[in-house]
Amino acid sequence: MATEDDYTAQPFVPDHGGLAALREAAAGCRGCPLHRNATQTVFGAGKATARVMLVGEQPGDQEDRQGRPFVGPAGKLLDRALAEAGMDPADTYVTNAVKHFKFTQAEPRKRRIHKAPTLREMTACGPWLAAELALVEPELIVVLGATAGKALLGSSFRVTEVRGTVLEREIHGRPERLVPTVHPSAVLRAEDREGAYRGLVSDLKTAAQAL
Ligand code: SF4
């Protein structure tokens, strides 16, 4: 019987064919149980030539329904912050550490409440992110929040300690430059929303300057 230790997307990841092949294969991923309750796989979006890869946590309710990352309220806020920081959306590829929406629901037809993925689920989904990184080869990775940070930089990652700085690390065998910041949904939840938004824009400006 399969255990949590066996969760992995690896057998589903094609070794050739570019982003289109990856996206098509990811639609059928059964690498961990998260596909069972979600509507669909939400793969990354953007061009393979993008200079910046933005990595979030997992799709939200709207993303799950529409099948595209960052199309809900957090995505709209991120678009505004990127524009203010002077980053061209055409130069960005957006994706998540985990490609299926994880949620709890008190009863059918009640609101679906986001639930953070476990380390096992993040690790299981890692081969998709590794494949996206290998194909896009971004000049810079913007790490949006703690889950993306843990998926890319390890479980000791703390966003408050490194946000707004340019880190250089080897990830999946490639030297990468990364700028961590908060997830835009954390800005939406913040008591001081304007202050949190200004912090996000400031971190994204650091990323824009690092290009
Ligand atoms: S969350 Fe990732 S590993 Fe799990 S089924 Fe979805 S795509 Fe596959």
PDB file of N, CA and C and ligand atoms in Angstrom, residues 8-9 26 29-32 34-35 41 98-100 124-125 128, ligand 1:
ATOM      1  N   THR A   8       4.957  11.291  -4.975  1.00  0.00           N
ATOM      2  CA  THR A   8       5.848  12.048  -5.861  1.00  0.00           C
ATOM      3  C   THR A   8       5.221  12.209  -7.245  1.00  0.00           C
ATOM      4  N   ALA A   9       5.474  13.385  -7.826  1.00  0.00           N
ATOM      5  CA  ALA A   9       5.003  13.659  -9.189  1.00  0.00           C
ATOM      6  C   ALA A   9       5.971  13.114 -10.229  1.00  0.00           C
ATOM      7  N   ALA A  26       0.914  17.462 -16.497  1.00  0.00           N
ATOM      8  CA  ALA A  26       0.552  17.820 -15.119  1.00  0.00           C
ATOM      9  C   ALA A  26      -0.955  17.707 -14.896  1.00  0.00           C
ATOM     10  N   CYS A  29      -1.605  14.457 -13.314  1.00  0.00           N
ATOM     11  CA  CYS A  29      -0.758  14.042 -12.186  1.00  0.00           C
ATOM     12  C   CYS A  29      -1.598  13.454 -11.044  1.00  0.00           C
ATOM     13  N   ARG A  30      -1.113  12.315 -10.553  1.00  0.00           N
ATOM     14  CA  ARG A  30      -1.738  11.652  -9.391  1.00  0.00           C
ATOM     15  C   ARG A  30      -0.644  11.370  -8.360  1.00  0.00           C
ATOM     16  N   GLY A  31       0.328  12.294  -8.295  1.00  0.00           N
ATOM     17  CA  GLY A  31       1.504  12.061  -7.454  1.00  0.00           C
ATOM     18  C   GLY A  31       1.253  12.149  -5.959  1.00  0.00           C
ATOM     19  N   CYS A  32       0.150  12.771  -5.573  1.00  0.00           N
ATOM     20  CA  CYS A  32      -0.221  12.830  -4.155  1.00  0.00           C
ATOM     21  C   CYS A  32      -1.747  12.954  -4.106  1.00  0.00           C
ATOM     22  N   LEU A  34      -3.780  15.248  -3.361  1.00  0.00           N
ATOM     23  CA  LEU A  34      -4.458  16.545  -3.509  1.00  0.00           C
ATOM     24  C   LEU A  34      -5.302  16.650  -4.778  1.00  0.00           C
ATOM     25  N   HIS A  35      -5.025  15.826  -5.758  1.00  0.00           N
ATOM     26  CA  HIS A  35      -5.805  15.902  -7.002  1.00  0.00           C
ATOM     27  C   HIS A  35      -7.245  15.432  -6.784  1.00  0.00           C
ATOM     28  N   THR A  41      -5.633  20.556 -12.149  1.00  0.00           N
ATOM     29  CA  THR A  41      -4.253  21.011 -11.917  1.00  0.00           C
ATOM     30  C   THR A  41      -4.143  22.464 -12.369  1.00  0.00           C
ATOM     31  N   VAL A  98       2.885  24.062  -5.156  1.00  0.00           N
ATOM     32  CA  VAL A  98       1.955  22.924  -5.205  1.00  0.00           C
ATOM     33  C   VAL A  98       0.871  23.247  -6.235  1.00  0.00           C
ATOM     34  N   LYS A  99       0.572  22.296  -7.097  1.00  0.00           N
ATOM     35  CA  LYS A  99      -0.279  22.598  -8.266  1.00  0.00           C
ATOM     36  C   LYS A  99      -1.767  22.274  -8.102  1.00  0.00           C
ATOM     37  N   HIS A 100      -2.146  21.690  -6.967  1.00  0.00           N
ATOM     38  CA  HIS A 100      -3.582  21.470  -6.717  1.00  0.00           C
ATOM     39  C   HIS A 100      -4.019  22.230  -5.469  1.00  0.00           C
ATOM     40  N   ALA A 124       6.354  16.228  -2.846  1.00  0.00           N
ATOM     41  CA  ALA A 124       5.770  15.416  -3.932  1.00  0.00           C
ATOM     42  C   ALA A 124       5.643  16.234  -5.206  1.00  0.00           C
ATOM     43  N   CYS A 125       5.234  17.485  -5.067  1.00  0.00           N
ATOM     44  CA  CYS A 125       4.984  18.340  -6.226  1.00  0.00           C
ATOM     45  C   CYS A 125       6.266  18.986  -6.771  1.00  0.00           C
ATOM     46  N   TRP A 128       7.597  19.088 -10.525  1.00  0.00           N
ATOM     47  CA  TRP A 128       7.007  20.022 -11.511  1.00  0.00           C
ATOM     48  C   TRP A 128       7.719  21.363 -11.466  1.00  0.00           C
TER      49      TRP A 128
HETATM   50  S1  SF4 B   1      -0.367  18.514  -5.851  1.00  0.00           S
HETATM   51 FE1  SF4 B   1       1.315  18.162  -7.284  1.00  0.00          FE
HETATM   52  S2  SF4 B   1       2.060  16.082  -6.863  1.00  0.00           S
HETATM   53 FE2  SF4 B   1       0.030  16.293  -5.918  1.00  0.00          FE
HETATM   54  S3  SF4 B   1      -1.345  15.487  -7.511  1.00  0.00           S
HETATM   55 FE3  SF4 B   1      -1.234  17.717  -7.744  1.00  0.00          FE
HETATM   56  S4  SF4 B   1       0.318  18.060  -9.283  1.00  0.00           S
HETATM   57 FE4  SF4 B   1       0.581  15.964  -8.552  1.00  0.00          FE
END
